[in-house]
Amino acid sequence: MSPARKALISITSAKATLFGGKETTGLFISEALHPYNVLVAAGFEVDLASETGSYTADWLSQQPDFLNGDDLTTWNNSSSDFRKKLDNMPKAADVDGSQYGVFYASAGHAALIDYPKASALQKIAEQVWANGGVVASVCHGPAIFANVLDKATGEPIIKGRRLTGFTTEAENTMGIMEELRVWNAELVEELAVRLGAKYERSAGIWDDFHVVDGRLVTGQNPASAKSTAEAAVAVFEKL
């Protein structure tokens, strides 16, 4: 029996400041909006959830380089389907993970704070994986994999698998590494090494790049959110 044609996009509920306290990080909007659009267009019923049921929009993700055109129109319309689901999303603990065929971890730097210990979101990801569904992430989303296990083996689902996510080089290029260390955050590349995954990346830190390894689909950065979702749909169609 094929997994249900339903998808759950996880949202970070953490909030923090970067760039010397000048800017706020939270959900990187396009990392949830782009996969939402792709999944809806592919005929999925799509829900959103965070660990606490709340979210904060990332400052950088609201700048014109990242949010413009139809995306900006959707964001500014509080009555759009995306905004209604985002603004009224449930706590992950109140969601039945067994009903989803796709789990997609959107992110933003703040995900490094709450995702590693987001046990309710992690449980959903585990259920999707155990039921033969697709588990995906983008950018800092792999932070969710810190405690997502394959129930059949008891091992991390990313162990021995290829994945990508936001590069350490990009963190340094943005000039925020010292601040991330204050958070005591484990970076994506560090997580991959610790859990025995095979980290891959594109030559350019801002390239649209994703990796597919079986039912695990991961994207490198915000520019990869759409292609990662499209790849997740393609994998789902072959289940």
JSON list of C-alpha atoms in Angstrom, two decimals:
[
{"chain": "A", "resi": 1, "resn": "MET", "atom": "CA", "xyz": [0.00, 0.00, 0.00]},
{"chain": "A", "resi": 2, "resn": "SER", "atom": "CA", "xyz": [1.44, 3.36, -1.06]},
{"chain": "A", "resi": 3, "resn": "PRO", "atom": "CA", "xyz": [1.87, 6.13, 1.53]},
{"chain": "A", "resi": 4, "resn": "ALA", "atom": "CA", "xyz": [-0.89, 8.75, 1.65]},
{"chain": "A", "resi": 5, "resn": "ARG", "atom": "CA", "xyz": [-0.68, 11.69, -0.74]},
{"chain": "A", "resi": 6, "resn": "LYS", "atom": "CA", "xyz": [-0.33, 14.08, 2.16]},
{"chain": "A", "resi": 7, "resn": "ALA", "atom": "CA", "xyz": [2.68, 16.14, 3.14]},
{"chain": "A", "resi": 8, "resn": "LEU", "atom": "CA", "xyz": [3.79, 17.79, 6.36]},
{"chain": "A", "resi": 9, "resn": "ILE", "atom": "CA", "xyz": [6.13, 20.76, 6.16]},
{"chain": "A", "resi": 10, "resn": "SER", "atom": "CA", "xyz": [7.90, 21.35, 9.46]},
{"chain": "A", "resi": 11, "resn": "ILE", "atom": "CA", "xyz": [8.52, 24.92, 10.61]},
{"chain": "A", "resi": 12, "resn": "THR", "atom": "CA", "xyz": [11.08, 26.15, 13.10]},
{"chain": "A", "resi": 13, "resn": "SER", "atom": "CA", "xyz": [9.53, 27.79, 16.14]},
{"chain": "A", "resi": 14, "resn": "ALA", "atom": "CA", "xyz": [12.82, 29.22, 17.39]},
{"chain": "A", "resi": 15, "resn": "LYS", "atom": "CA", "xyz": [13.71, 32.91, 17.33]},
{"chain": "A", "resi": 16, "resn": "ALA", "atom": "CA", "xyz": [17.14, 34.45, 17.73]},
{"chain": "A", "resi": 17, "resn": "THR", "atom": "CA", "xyz": [19.20, 37.40, 16.61]},
{"chain": "A", "resi": 18, "resn": "LEU", "atom": "CA", "xyz": [22.18, 37.57, 14.28]},
{"chain": "A", "resi": 19, "resn": "PHE", "atom": "CA", "xyz": [24.51, 40.22, 12.90]},
{"chain": "A", "resi": 20, "resn": "GLY", "atom": "CA", "xyz": [25.27, 41.64, 16.30]},
{"chain": "A", "resi": 21, "resn": "GLY", "atom": "CA", "xyz": [21.68, 41.51, 17.46]},
{"chain": "A", "resi": 22, "resn": "LYS", "atom": "CA", "xyz": [20.49, 43.70, 14.58]},
{"chain": "A", "resi": 23, "resn": "GLU", "atom": "CA", "xyz": [18.41, 41.11, 12.73]},
{"chain": "A", "resi": 24, "resn": "THR", "atom": "CA", "xyz": [16.00, 38.35, 13.73]},
{"chain": "A", "resi": 25, "resn": "THR", "atom": "CA", "xyz": [16.18, 34.81, 12.41]},
{"chain": "A", "resi": 26, "resn": "GLY", "atom": "CA", "xyz": [13.31, 32.35, 12.33]},
{"chain": "A", "resi": 27, "resn": "LEU", "atom": "CA", "xyz": [11.51, 30.65, 9.46]},
{"chain": "A", "resi": 28, "resn": "PHE", "atom": "CA", "xyz": [13.09, 31.36, 6.08]},
{"chain": "A", "resi": 29, "resn": "ILE", "atom": "CA", "xyz": [9.79, 31.98, 4.29]},
{"chain": "A", "resi": 30, "resn": "SER", "atom": "CA", "xyz": [10.58, 30.68, 0.81]},
{"chain": "A", "resi": 31, "resn": "GLU", "atom": "CA", "xyz": [11.89, 27.42, 2.25]},
{"chain": "A", "resi": 32, "resn": "ALA", "atom": "CA", "xyz": [8.34, 26.62, 3.32]},
{"chain": "A", "resi": 33, "resn": "LEU", "atom": "CA", "xyz": [6.40, 28.49, 0.62]},
{"chain": "A", "resi": 34, "resn": "HIS", "atom": "CA", "xyz": [8.21, 27.00, -2.38]},
{"chain": "A", "resi": 35, "resn": "PRO", "atom": "CA", "xyz": [7.76, 23.37, -1.32]},
{"chain": "A", "resi": 36, "resn": "TYR", "atom": "CA", "xyz": [4.18, 24.15, -0.31]},
{"chain": "A", "resi": 37, "resn": "ASN", "atom": "CA", "xyz": [3.44, 25.39, -3.82]},
{"chain": "A", "resi": 38, "resn": "VAL", "atom": "CA", "xyz": [5.17, 22.42, -5.46]},
{"chain": "A", "resi": 39, "resn": "LEU", "atom": "CA", "xyz": [3.37, 19.87, -3.31]},
{"chain": "A", "resi": 40, "resn": "VAL", "atom": "CA", "xyz": [-0.05, 21.47, -3.72]},
{"chain": "A", "resi": 41, "resn": "ALA", "atom": "CA", "xyz": [0.45, 21.63, -7.51]},
{"chain": "A", "resi": 42, "resn": "ALA", "atom": "CA", "xyz": [1.31, 17.92, -7.43]},
{"chain": "A", "resi": 43, "resn": "GLY", "atom": "CA", "xyz": [-1.99, 17.12, -5.79]},
{"chain": "A", "resi": 44, "resn": "PHE", "atom": "CA", "xyz": [-0.86, 16.71, -2.20]},
{"chain": "A", "resi": 45, "resn": "GLU", "atom": "CA", "xyz": [-2.84, 17.79, 0.81]},
{"chain": "A", "resi": 46, "resn": "VAL", "atom": "CA", "xyz": [-0.28, 19.89, 2.67]},
{"chain": "A", "resi": 47, "resn": "ASP", "atom": "CA", "xyz": [-0.15, 20.75, 6.36]},
{"chain": "A", "resi": 48, "resn": "LEU", "atom": "CA", "xyz": [2.33, 22.80, 8.36]},
{"chain": "A", "resi": 49, "resn": "ALA", "atom": "CA", "xyz": [3.40, 22.28, 11.96]},
{"chain": "A", "resi": 50, "resn": "SER", "atom": "CA", "xyz": [6.07, 23.47, 14.38]},
{"chain": "A", "resi": 51, "resn": "GLU", "atom": "CA", "xyz": [7.11, 22.13, 17.74]},
{"chain": "A", "resi": 52, "resn": "THR", "atom": "CA", "xyz": [5.23, 24.87, 19.61]},
{"chain": "A", "resi": 53, "resn": "GLY", "atom": "CA", "xyz": [2.63, 25.82, 16.99]},
{"chain": "A", "resi": 54, "resn": "SER", "atom": "CA", "xyz": [4.24, 29.22, 16.57]},
{"chain": "A", "resi": 55, "resn": "TYR", "atom": "CA", "xyz": [6.84, 30.79, 14.28]},
{"chain": "A", "resi": 56, "resn": "THR", "atom": "CA", "xyz": [8.81, 33.97, 13.64]},
{"chain": "A", "resi": 57, "resn": "ALA", "atom": "CA", "xyz": [9.60, 35.12, 10.11]},
{"chain": "A", "resi": 58, "resn": "ASP", "atom": "CA", "xyz": [13.29, 35.47, 9.34]},
{"chain": "A", "resi": 59, "resn": "TRP", "atom": "CA", "xyz": [14.35, 39.03, 8.53]},
{"chain": "A", "resi": 60, "resn": "LEU", "atom": "CA", "xyz": [16.61, 38.13, 5.62]},
{"chain": "A", "resi": 61, "resn": "SER", "atom": "CA", "xyz": [13.94, 35.97, 4.01]},
{"chain": "A", "resi": 62, "resn": "GLN", "atom": "CA", "xyz": [11.67, 39.02, 3.74]},
{"chain": "A", "resi": 63, "resn": "GLN", "atom": "CA", "xyz": [14.15, 41.07, 1.72]},
{"chain": "A", "resi": 64, "resn": "PRO", "atom": "CA", "xyz": [13.44, 41.68, -2.01]},
{"chain": "A", "resi": 65, "resn": "ASP", "atom": "CA", "xyz": [16.23, 39.37, -3.16]},
{"chain": "A", "resi": 66, "resn": "PHE", "atom": "CA", "xyz": [14.45, 36.46, -1.50]},
{"chain": "A", "resi": 67, "resn": "LEU", "atom": "CA", "xyz": [10.78, 37.48, -1.40]},
{"chain": "A", "resi": 68, "resn": "ASN", "atom": "CA", "xyz": [9.26, 39.07, -4.48]},
{"chain": "A", "resi": 69, "resn": "GLY", "atom": "CA", "xyz": [6.63, 38.62, -7.18]},
{"chain": "A", "resi": 70, "resn": "ASP", "atom": "CA", "xyz": [3.96, 36.01, -6.50]},
{"chain": "A", "resi": 71, "resn": "ASP", "atom": "CA", "xyz": [5.77, 34.90, -3.33]},
{"chain": "A", "resi": 72, "resn": "LEU", "atom": "CA", "xyz": [5.52, 38.40, -1.87]},
{"chain": "A", "resi": 73, "resn": "THR", "atom": "CA", "xyz": [1.86, 38.64, -2.85]},
{"chain": "A", "resi": 74, "resn": "THR", "atom": "CA", "xyz": [1.12, 35.34, -1.10]},
{"chain": "A", "resi": 75, "resn": "TRP", "atom": "CA", "xyz": [3.04, 36.39, 1.99]},
{"chain": "A", "resi": 76, "resn": "ASN", "atom": "CA", "xyz": [1.32, 39.75, 2.25]},
{"chain": "A", "resi": 77, "resn": "ASN", "atom": "CA", "xyz": [-2.11, 38.17, 1.89]},
{"chain": "A", "resi": 78, "resn": "SER", "atom": "CA", "xyz": [-3.09, 36.89, 5.33]},
{"chain": "A", "resi": 79, "resn": "SER", "atom": "CA", "xyz": [-6.05, 35.13, 3.70]},
{"chain": "A", "resi": 80, "resn": "SER", "atom": "CA", "xyz": [-3.90, 33.09, 1.29]},
{"chain": "A", "resi": 81, "resn": "ASP", "atom": "CA", "xyz": [-4.04, 29.36, 1.91]},
{"chain": "A", "resi": 82, "resn": "PHE", "atom": "CA", "xyz": [-0.34, 29.31, 2.83]},
{"chain": "A", "resi": 83, "resn": "ARG", "atom": "CA", "xyz": [-0.61, 32.14, 5.35]},
{"chain": "A", "resi": 84, "resn": "LYS", "atom": "CA", "xyz": [-3.76, 30.72, 6.92]},
{"chain": "A", "resi": 85, "resn": "LYS", "atom": "CA", "xyz": [-2.07, 27.36, 7.45]},
{"chain": "A", "resi": 86, "resn": "LEU", "atom": "CA", "xyz": [1.13, 28.96, 8.71]},
{"chain": "A", "resi": 87, "resn": "ASP", "atom": "CA", "xyz": [-0.60, 31.39, 11.07]},
{"chain": "A", "resi": 88, "resn": "ASN", "atom": "CA", "xyz": [-2.89, 28.70, 12.48]},
{"chain": "A", "resi": 89, "resn": "MET", "atom": "CA", "xyz": [-0.63, 25.66, 12.43]},
{"chain": "A", "resi": 90, "resn": "PRO", "atom": "CA", "xyz": [-0.84, 23.07, 15.20]},
{"chain": "A", "resi": 91, "resn": "LYS", "atom": "CA", "xyz": [1.79, 21.88, 17.60]},
{"chain": "A", "resi": 92, "resn": "ALA", "atom": "CA", "xyz": [3.58, 18.87, 16.16]},
{"chain": "A", "resi": 93, "resn": "ALA", "atom": "CA", "xyz": [2.51, 16.80, 19.18]},
{"chain": "A", "resi": 94, "resn": "ASP", "atom": "CA", "xyz": [-1.10, 17.21, 18.05]},
{"chain": "A", "resi": 95, "resn": "VAL", "atom": "CA", "xyz": [-0.39, 15.85, 14.57]},
{"chain": "A", "resi": 96, "resn": "ASP", "atom": "CA", "xyz": [-0.80, 12.20, 13.53]},
{"chain": "A", "resi": 97, "resn": "GLY", "atom": "CA", "xyz": [2.39, 11.50, 11.61]},
{"chain": "A", "resi": 98, "resn": "SER", "atom": "CA", "xyz": [1.09, 8.19, 10.27]},
{"chain": "A", "resi": 99, "resn": "GLN", "atom": "CA", "xyz": [-1.19, 9.98, 7.80]},
{"chain": "A", "resi": 100, "resn": "TYR", "atom": "CA", "xyz": [1.63, 11.58, 5.77]},
{"chain": "A", "resi": 101, "resn": "GLY", "atom": "CA", "xyz": [3.60, 10.28, 2.82]},
{"chain": "A", "resi": 102, "resn": "VAL", "atom": "CA", "xyz": [6.07, 13.18, 2.72]},
{"chain": "A", "resi": 103, "resn": "PHE", "atom": "CA", "xyz": [7.86, 15.04, 5.51]},
{"chain": "A", "resi": 104, "resn": "TYR", "atom": "CA", "xyz": [9.72, 18.20, 4.47]},
{"chain": "A", "resi": 105, "resn": "ALA", "atom": "CA", "xyz": [11.84, 20.15, 6.95]},
{"chain": "A", "resi": 106, "resn": "SER", "atom": "CA", "xyz": [11.97, 23.82, 6.03]},
{"chain": "A", "resi": 107, "resn": "ALA", "atom": "CA", "xyz": [14.35, 25.91, 8.07]},
{"chain": "A", "resi": 108, "resn": "GLY", "atom": "CA", "xyz": [16.14, 29.18, 8.61]},
{"chain": "A", "resi": 109, "resn": "HIS", "atom": "CA", "xyz": [19.16, 29.58, 10.91]},
{"chain": "A", "resi": 110, "resn": "ALA", "atom": "CA", "xyz": [16.87, 29.34, 13.93]},
{"chain": "A", "resi": 111, "resn": "ALA", "atom": "CA", "xyz": [16.24, 25.68, 13.09]},
{"chain": "A", "resi": 112, "resn": "LEU", "atom": "CA", "xyz": [19.72, 24.96, 14.46]},
{"chain": "A", "resi": 113, "resn": "ILE", "atom": "CA", "xyz": [18.31, 25.87, 17.88]},
{"chain": "A", "resi": 114, "resn": "ASP", "atom": "CA", "xyz": [15.04, 23.94, 18.13]},
{"chain": "A", "resi": 115, "resn": "TYR", "atom": "CA", "xyz": [15.17, 21.19, 15.52]},
{"chain": "A", "resi": 116, "resn": "PRO", "atom": "CA", "xyz": [17.78, 18.98, 17.24]},
{"chain": "A", "resi": 117, "resn": "LYS", "atom": "CA", "xyz": [15.45, 18.58, 20.24]},
{"chain": "A", "resi": 118, "resn": "ALA", "atom": "CA", "xyz": [12.10, 18.88, 18.47]},
{"chain": "A", "resi": 119, "resn": "SER", "atom": "CA", "xyz": [10.94, 15.43, 19.54]},
{"chain": "A", "resi": 120, "resn": "ALA", "atom": "CA", "xyz": [7.37, 15.75, 18.23]},
{"chain": "A", "resi": 121, "resn": "LEU", "atom": "CA", "xyz": [8.50, 16.81, 14.76]},
{"chain": "A", "resi": 122, "resn": "GLN", "atom": "CA", "xyz": [11.14, 14.09, 14.80]},
{"chain": "A", "resi": 123, "resn": "LYS", "atom": "CA", "xyz": [8.49, 11.51, 15.67]},
{"chain": "A", "resi": 124, "resn": "ILE", "atom": "CA", "xyz": [6.51, 12.53, 12.60]},
{"chain": "A", "resi": 125, "resn": "ALA", "atom": "CA", "xyz": [9.58, 12.18, 10.40]},
{"chain": "A", "resi": 126, "resn": "GLU", "atom": "CA", "xyz": [10.23, 8.74, 11.89]},
{"chain": "A", "resi": 127, "resn": "GLN", "atom": "CA", "xyz": [6.65, 7.65, 11.19]},
{"chain": "A", "resi": 128, "resn": "VAL", "atom": "CA", "xyz": [6.81, 8.83, 7.58]},
{"chain": "A", "resi": 129, "resn": "TRP", "atom": "CA", "xyz": [10.08, 6.97, 7.09]},
{"chain": "A", "resi": 130, "resn": "ALA", "atom": "CA", "xyz": [8.81, 3.81, 8.77]},
{"chain": "A", "resi": 131, "resn": "ASN", "atom": "CA", "xyz": [5.73, 3.84, 6.55]},
{"chain": "A", "resi": 132, "resn": "GLY", "atom": "CA", "xyz": [7.84, 3.97, 3.41]},
{"chain": "A", "resi": 133, "resn": "GLY", "atom": "CA", "xyz": [7.37, 7.68, 2.71]},
{"chain": "A", "resi": 134, "resn": "VAL", "atom": "CA", "xyz": [9.77, 10.41, 1.64]},
{"chain": "A", "resi": 135, "resn": "VAL", "atom": "CA", "xyz": [11.73, 12.48, 4.16]},
{"chain": "A", "resi": 136, "resn": "ALA", "atom": "CA", "xyz": [13.19, 15.73, 2.88]},
{"chain": "A", "resi": 137, "resn": "SER", "atom": "CA", "xyz": [14.91, 18.85, 4.19]},
{"chain": "A", "resi": 138, "resn": "VAL", "atom": "CA", "xyz": [16.44, 22.05, 2.90]},
{"chain": "A", "resi": 139, "resn": "CYS", "atom": "CA", "xyz": [19.23, 24.38, 4.06]},
{"chain": "A", "resi": 140, "resn": "HIS", "atom": "CA", "xyz": [19.46, 24.07, 7.88]},
{"chain": "A", "resi": 141, "resn": "GLY", "atom": "CA", "xyz": [16.65, 21.53, 7.90]},
{"chain": "A", "resi": 142, "resn": "PRO", "atom": "CA", "xyz": [18.97, 18.53, 8.44]},
{"chain": "A", "resi": 143, "resn": "ALA", "atom": "CA", "xyz": [19.24, 19.72, 12.05]},
{"chain": "A", "resi": 144, "resn": "ILE", "atom": "CA", "xyz": [16.01, 17.75, 12.53]},
{"chain": "A", "resi": 145, "resn": "PHE", "atom": "CA", "xyz": [17.93, 14.54, 11.80]},
{"chain": "A", "resi": 146, "resn": "ALA", "atom": "CA", "xyz": [19.88, 14.80, 15.05]},
{"chain": "A", "resi": 147, "resn": "ASN", "atom": "CA", "xyz": [17.37, 12.40, 16.60]},
{"chain": "A", "resi": 148, "resn": "VAL", "atom": "CA", "xyz": [15.41, 10.79, 13.76]},
{"chain": "A", "resi": 149, "resn": "LEU", "atom": "CA", "xyz": [15.88, 7.03, 13.78]},
{"chain": "A", "resi": 150, "resn": "ASP", "atom": "CA", "xyz": [15.05, 4.21, 11.41]},
{"chain": "A", "resi": 151, "resn": "LYS", "atom": "CA", "xyz": [12.77, 2.07, 13.57]},
{"chain": "A", "resi": 152, "resn": "ALA", "atom": "CA", "xyz": [13.85, -1.07, 11.73]},
{"chain": "A", "resi": 153, "resn": "THR", "atom": "CA", "xyz": [17.54, -0.64, 12.57]},
{"chain": "A", "resi": 154, "resn": "GLY", "atom": "CA", "xyz": [17.65, 1.77, 15.52]},
{"chain": "A", "resi": 155, "resn": "GLU", "atom": "CA", "xyz": [20.19, 3.83, 13.57]},
{"chain": "A", "resi": 156, "resn": "PRO", "atom": "CA", "xyz": [19.87, 7.45, 12.37]},
{"chain": "A", "resi": 157, "resn": "ILE", "atom": "CA", "xyz": [18.02, 7.51, 9.05]},
{"chain": "A", "resi": 158, "resn": "ILE", "atom": "CA", "xyz": [20.86, 9.52, 7.52]},
{"chain": "A", "resi": 159, "resn": "LYS", "atom": "CA", "xyz": [23.60, 7.09, 8.54]},
{"chain": "A", "resi": 160, "resn": "GLY", "atom": "CA", "xyz": [25.47, 5.92, 5.46]},
{"chain": "A", "resi": 161, "resn": "ARG", "atom": "CA", "xyz": [23.33, 8.09, 3.21]},
{"chain": "A", "resi": 162, "resn": "ARG", "atom": "CA", "xyz": [24.22, 11.04, 1.00]},
{"chain": "A", "resi": 163, "resn": "LEU", "atom": "CA", "xyz": [22.79, 14.42, 1.92]},
{"chain": "A", "resi": 164, "resn": "THR", "atom": "CA", "xyz": [23.35, 18.12, 1.59]},
{"chain": "A", "resi": 165, "resn": "GLY", "atom": "CA", "xyz": [22.48, 21.25, 3.52]},
{"chain": "A", "resi": 166, "resn": "PHE", "atom": "CA", "xyz": [23.79, 24.73, 4.25]},
{"chain": "A", "resi": 167, "resn": "THR", "atom": "CA", "xyz": [27.57, 24.79, 3.97]},
{"chain": "A", "resi": 168, "resn": "THR", "atom": "CA", "xyz": [29.99, 25.80, 6.68]},
{"chain": "A", "resi": 169, "resn": "GLU", "atom": "CA", "xyz": [31.65, 27.98, 4.05]},
{"chain": "A", "resi": 170, "resn": "ALA", "atom": "CA", "xyz": [28.41, 29.93, 3.69]},
{"chain": "A", "resi": 171, "resn": "GLU", "atom": "CA", "xyz": [28.20, 30.48, 7.45]},
{"chain": "A", "resi": 172, "resn": "ASN", "atom": "CA", "xyz": [31.70, 31.93, 7.37]},
{"chain": "A", "resi": 173, "resn": "THR", "atom": "CA", "xyz": [30.94, 34.01, 4.28]},
{"chain": "A", "resi": 174, "resn": "MET", "atom": "CA", "xyz": [27.94, 35.53, 6.07]},
{"chain": "A", "resi": 175, "resn": "GLY", "atom": "CA", "xyz": [30.22, 36.41, 9.00]},
{"chain": "A", "resi": 176, "resn": "ILE", "atom": "CA", "xyz": [28.02, 34.79, 11.64]},
{"chain": "A", "resi": 177, "resn": "MET", "atom": "CA", "xyz": [30.07, 31.80, 12.75]},
{"chain": "A", "resi": 178, "resn": "GLU", "atom": "CA", "xyz": [30.97, 33.27, 16.14]},
{"chain": "A", "resi": 179, "resn": "GLU", "atom": "CA", "xyz": [27.32, 33.97, 16.89]},
{"chain": "A", "resi": 180, "resn": "LEU", "atom": "CA", "xyz": [26.28, 30.45, 15.90]},
{"chain": "A", "resi": 181, "resn": "ARG", "atom": "CA", "xyz": [28.90, 29.10, 18.29]},
{"chain": "A", "resi": 182, "resn": "VAL", "atom": "CA", "xyz": [27.34, 31.14, 21.08]},
{"chain": "A", "resi": 183, "resn": "TRP", "atom": "CA", "xyz": [24.14, 29.21, 20.37]},
{"chain": "A", "resi": 184, "resn": "ASN", "atom": "CA", "xyz": [26.17, 26.02, 20.77]},
{"chain": "A", "resi": 185, "resn": "ALA", "atom": "CA", "xyz": [24.72, 25.03, 17.40]},
{"chain": "A", "resi": 186, "resn": "GLU", "atom": "CA", "xyz": [25.84, 21.96, 15.48]},
{"chain": "A", "resi": 187, "resn": "LEU", "atom": "CA", "xyz": [26.24, 22.90, 11.82]},
{"chain": "A", "resi": 188, "resn": "VAL", "atom": "CA", "xyz": [24.87, 20.72, 9.04]},
{"chain": "A", "resi": 189, "resn": "GLU", "atom": "CA", "xyz": [28.25, 19.44, 7.92]},
{"chain": "A", "resi": 190, "resn": "GLU", "atom": "CA", "xyz": [29.18, 18.62, 11.52]},
{"chain": "A", "resi": 191, "resn": "LEU", "atom": "CA", "xyz": [25.93, 16.72, 12.04]},
{"chain": "A", "resi": 192, "resn": "ALA", "atom": "CA", "xyz": [26.52, 14.69, 8.91]},
{"chain": "A", "resi": 193, "resn": "VAL", "atom": "CA", "xyz": [29.98, 13.66, 10.07]},
{"chain": "A", "resi": 194, "resn": "ARG", "atom": "CA", "xyz": [28.82, 12.79, 13.59]},
{"chain": "A", "resi": 195, "resn": "LEU", "atom": "CA", "xyz": [25.98, 10.59, 12.39]},
{"chain": "A", "resi": 196, "resn": "GLY", "atom": "CA", "xyz": [27.91, 8.89, 9.61]},
{"chain": "A", "resi": 197, "resn": "ALA", "atom": "CA", "xyz": [26.22, 10.54, 6.64]},
{"chain": "A", "resi": 198, "resn": "LYS", "atom": "CA", "xyz": [28.02, 11.45, 3.42]},
{"chain": "A", "resi": 199, "resn": "TYR", "atom": "CA", "xyz": [27.81, 15.22, 3.03]},
{"chain": "A", "resi": 200, "resn": "GLU", "atom": "CA", "xyz": [27.82, 16.63, -0.50]},
{"chain": "A", "resi": 201, "resn": "ARG", "atom": "CA", "xyz": [27.64, 20.19, -1.82]},
{"chain": "A", "resi": 202, "resn": "SER", "atom": "CA", "xyz": [27.82, 22.17, -5.03]},
{"chain": "A", "resi": 203, "resn": "ALA", "atom": "CA", "xyz": [30.87, 24.20, -5.96]},
{"chain": "A", "resi": 204, "resn": "GLY", "atom": "CA", "xyz": [29.00, 27.45, -5.28]},
{"chain": "A", "resi": 205, "resn": "ILE", "atom": "CA", "xyz": [27.51, 28.06, -1.86]},
{"chain": "A", "resi": 206, "resn": "TRP", "atom": "CA", "xyz": [24.38, 29.68, -3.33]},
{"chain": "A", "resi": 207, "resn": "ASP", "atom": "CA", "xyz": [23.81, 27.22, -6.20]},
{"chain": "A", "resi": 208, "resn": "ASP", "atom": "CA", "xyz": [20.50, 25.40, -6.59]},
{"chain": "A", "resi": 209, "resn": "PHE", "atom": "CA", "xyz": [21.60, 21.92, -5.53]},
{"chain": "A", "resi": 210, "resn": "HIS", "atom": "CA", "xyz": [19.91, 18.87, -4.05]},
{"chain": "A", "resi": 211, "resn": "VAL", "atom": "CA", "xyz": [20.75, 15.25, -3.36]},
{"chain": "A", "resi": 212, "resn": "VAL", "atom": "CA", "xyz": [18.51, 12.20, -3.65]},
{"chain": "A", "resi": 213, "resn": "ASP", "atom": "CA", "xyz": [19.46, 9.02, -1.81]},
{"chain": "A", "resi": 214, "resn": "GLY", "atom": "CA", "xyz": [16.55, 6.62, -1.91]},
{"chain": "A", "resi": 215, "resn": "ARG", "atom": "CA", "xyz": [13.69, 8.15, 0.09]},
{"chain": "A", "resi": 216, "resn": "LEU", "atom": "CA", "xyz": [15.95, 10.85, 1.59]},
{"chain": "A", "resi": 217, "resn": "VAL", "atom": "CA", "xyz": [15.91, 14.11, -0.38]},
{"chain": "A", "resi": 218, "resn": "THR", "atom": "CA", "xyz": [17.89, 17.16, 0.76]},
{"chain": "A", "resi": 219, "resn": "GLY", "atom": "CA", "xyz": [18.61, 20.66, -0.58]},
{"chain": "A", "resi": 220, "resn": "GLN", "atom": "CA", "xyz": [21.59, 22.90, 0.07]},
{"chain": "A", "resi": 221, "resn": "ASN", "atom": "CA", "xyz": [20.16, 26.40, 0.54]},
{"chain": "A", "resi": 222, "resn": "PRO", "atom": "CA", "xyz": [17.08, 28.61, 0.04]},
{"chain": "A", "resi": 223, "resn": "ALA", "atom": "CA", "xyz": [17.56, 28.55, -3.74]},
{"chain": "A", "resi": 224, "resn": "SER", "atom": "CA", "xyz": [17.17, 24.76, -3.60]},
{"chain": "A", "resi": 225, "resn": "ALA", "atom": "CA", "xyz": [13.80, 24.62, -1.83]},
{"chain": "A", "resi": 226, "resn": "LYS", "atom": "CA", "xyz": [11.73, 24.25, -5.00]},
{"chain": "A", "resi": 227, "resn": "SER", "atom": "CA", "xyz": [13.93, 21.70, -6.77]},
{"chain": "A", "resi": 228, "resn": "THR", "atom": "CA", "xyz": [14.20, 19.68, -3.57]},
{"chain": "A", "resi": 229, "resn": "ALA", "atom": "CA", "xyz": [10.41, 19.52, -3.30]},
{"chain": "A", "resi": 230, "resn": "GLU", "atom": "CA", "xyz": [10.12, 18.57, -6.98]},
{"chain": "A", "resi": 231, "resn": "ALA", "atom": "CA", "xyz": [12.64, 15.78, -6.42]},
{"chain": "A", "resi": 232, "resn": "ALA", "atom": "CA", "xyz": [10.71, 14.59, -3.35]},
{"chain": "A", "resi": 233, "resn": "VAL", "atom": "CA", "xyz": [7.54, 14.40, -5.44]},
{"chain": "A", "resi": 234, "resn": "ALA", "atom": "CA", "xyz": [9.39, 12.44, -8.13]},
{"chain": "A", "resi": 235, "resn": "VAL", "atom": "CA", "xyz": [10.60, 9.93, -5.54]},
{"chain": "A", "resi": 236, "resn": "PHE", "atom": "CA", "xyz": [7.12, 9.65, -4.07]},
{"chain": "A", "resi": 237, "resn": "GLU", "atom": "CA", "xyz": [5.61, 8.88, -7.47]},
{"chain": "A", "resi": 238, "resn": "LYS", "atom": "CA", "xyz": [7.87, 5.82, -7.75]},
{"chain": "A", "resi": 239, "resn": "LEU", "atom": "CA", "xyz": [7.06, 4.36, -4.35]}
]
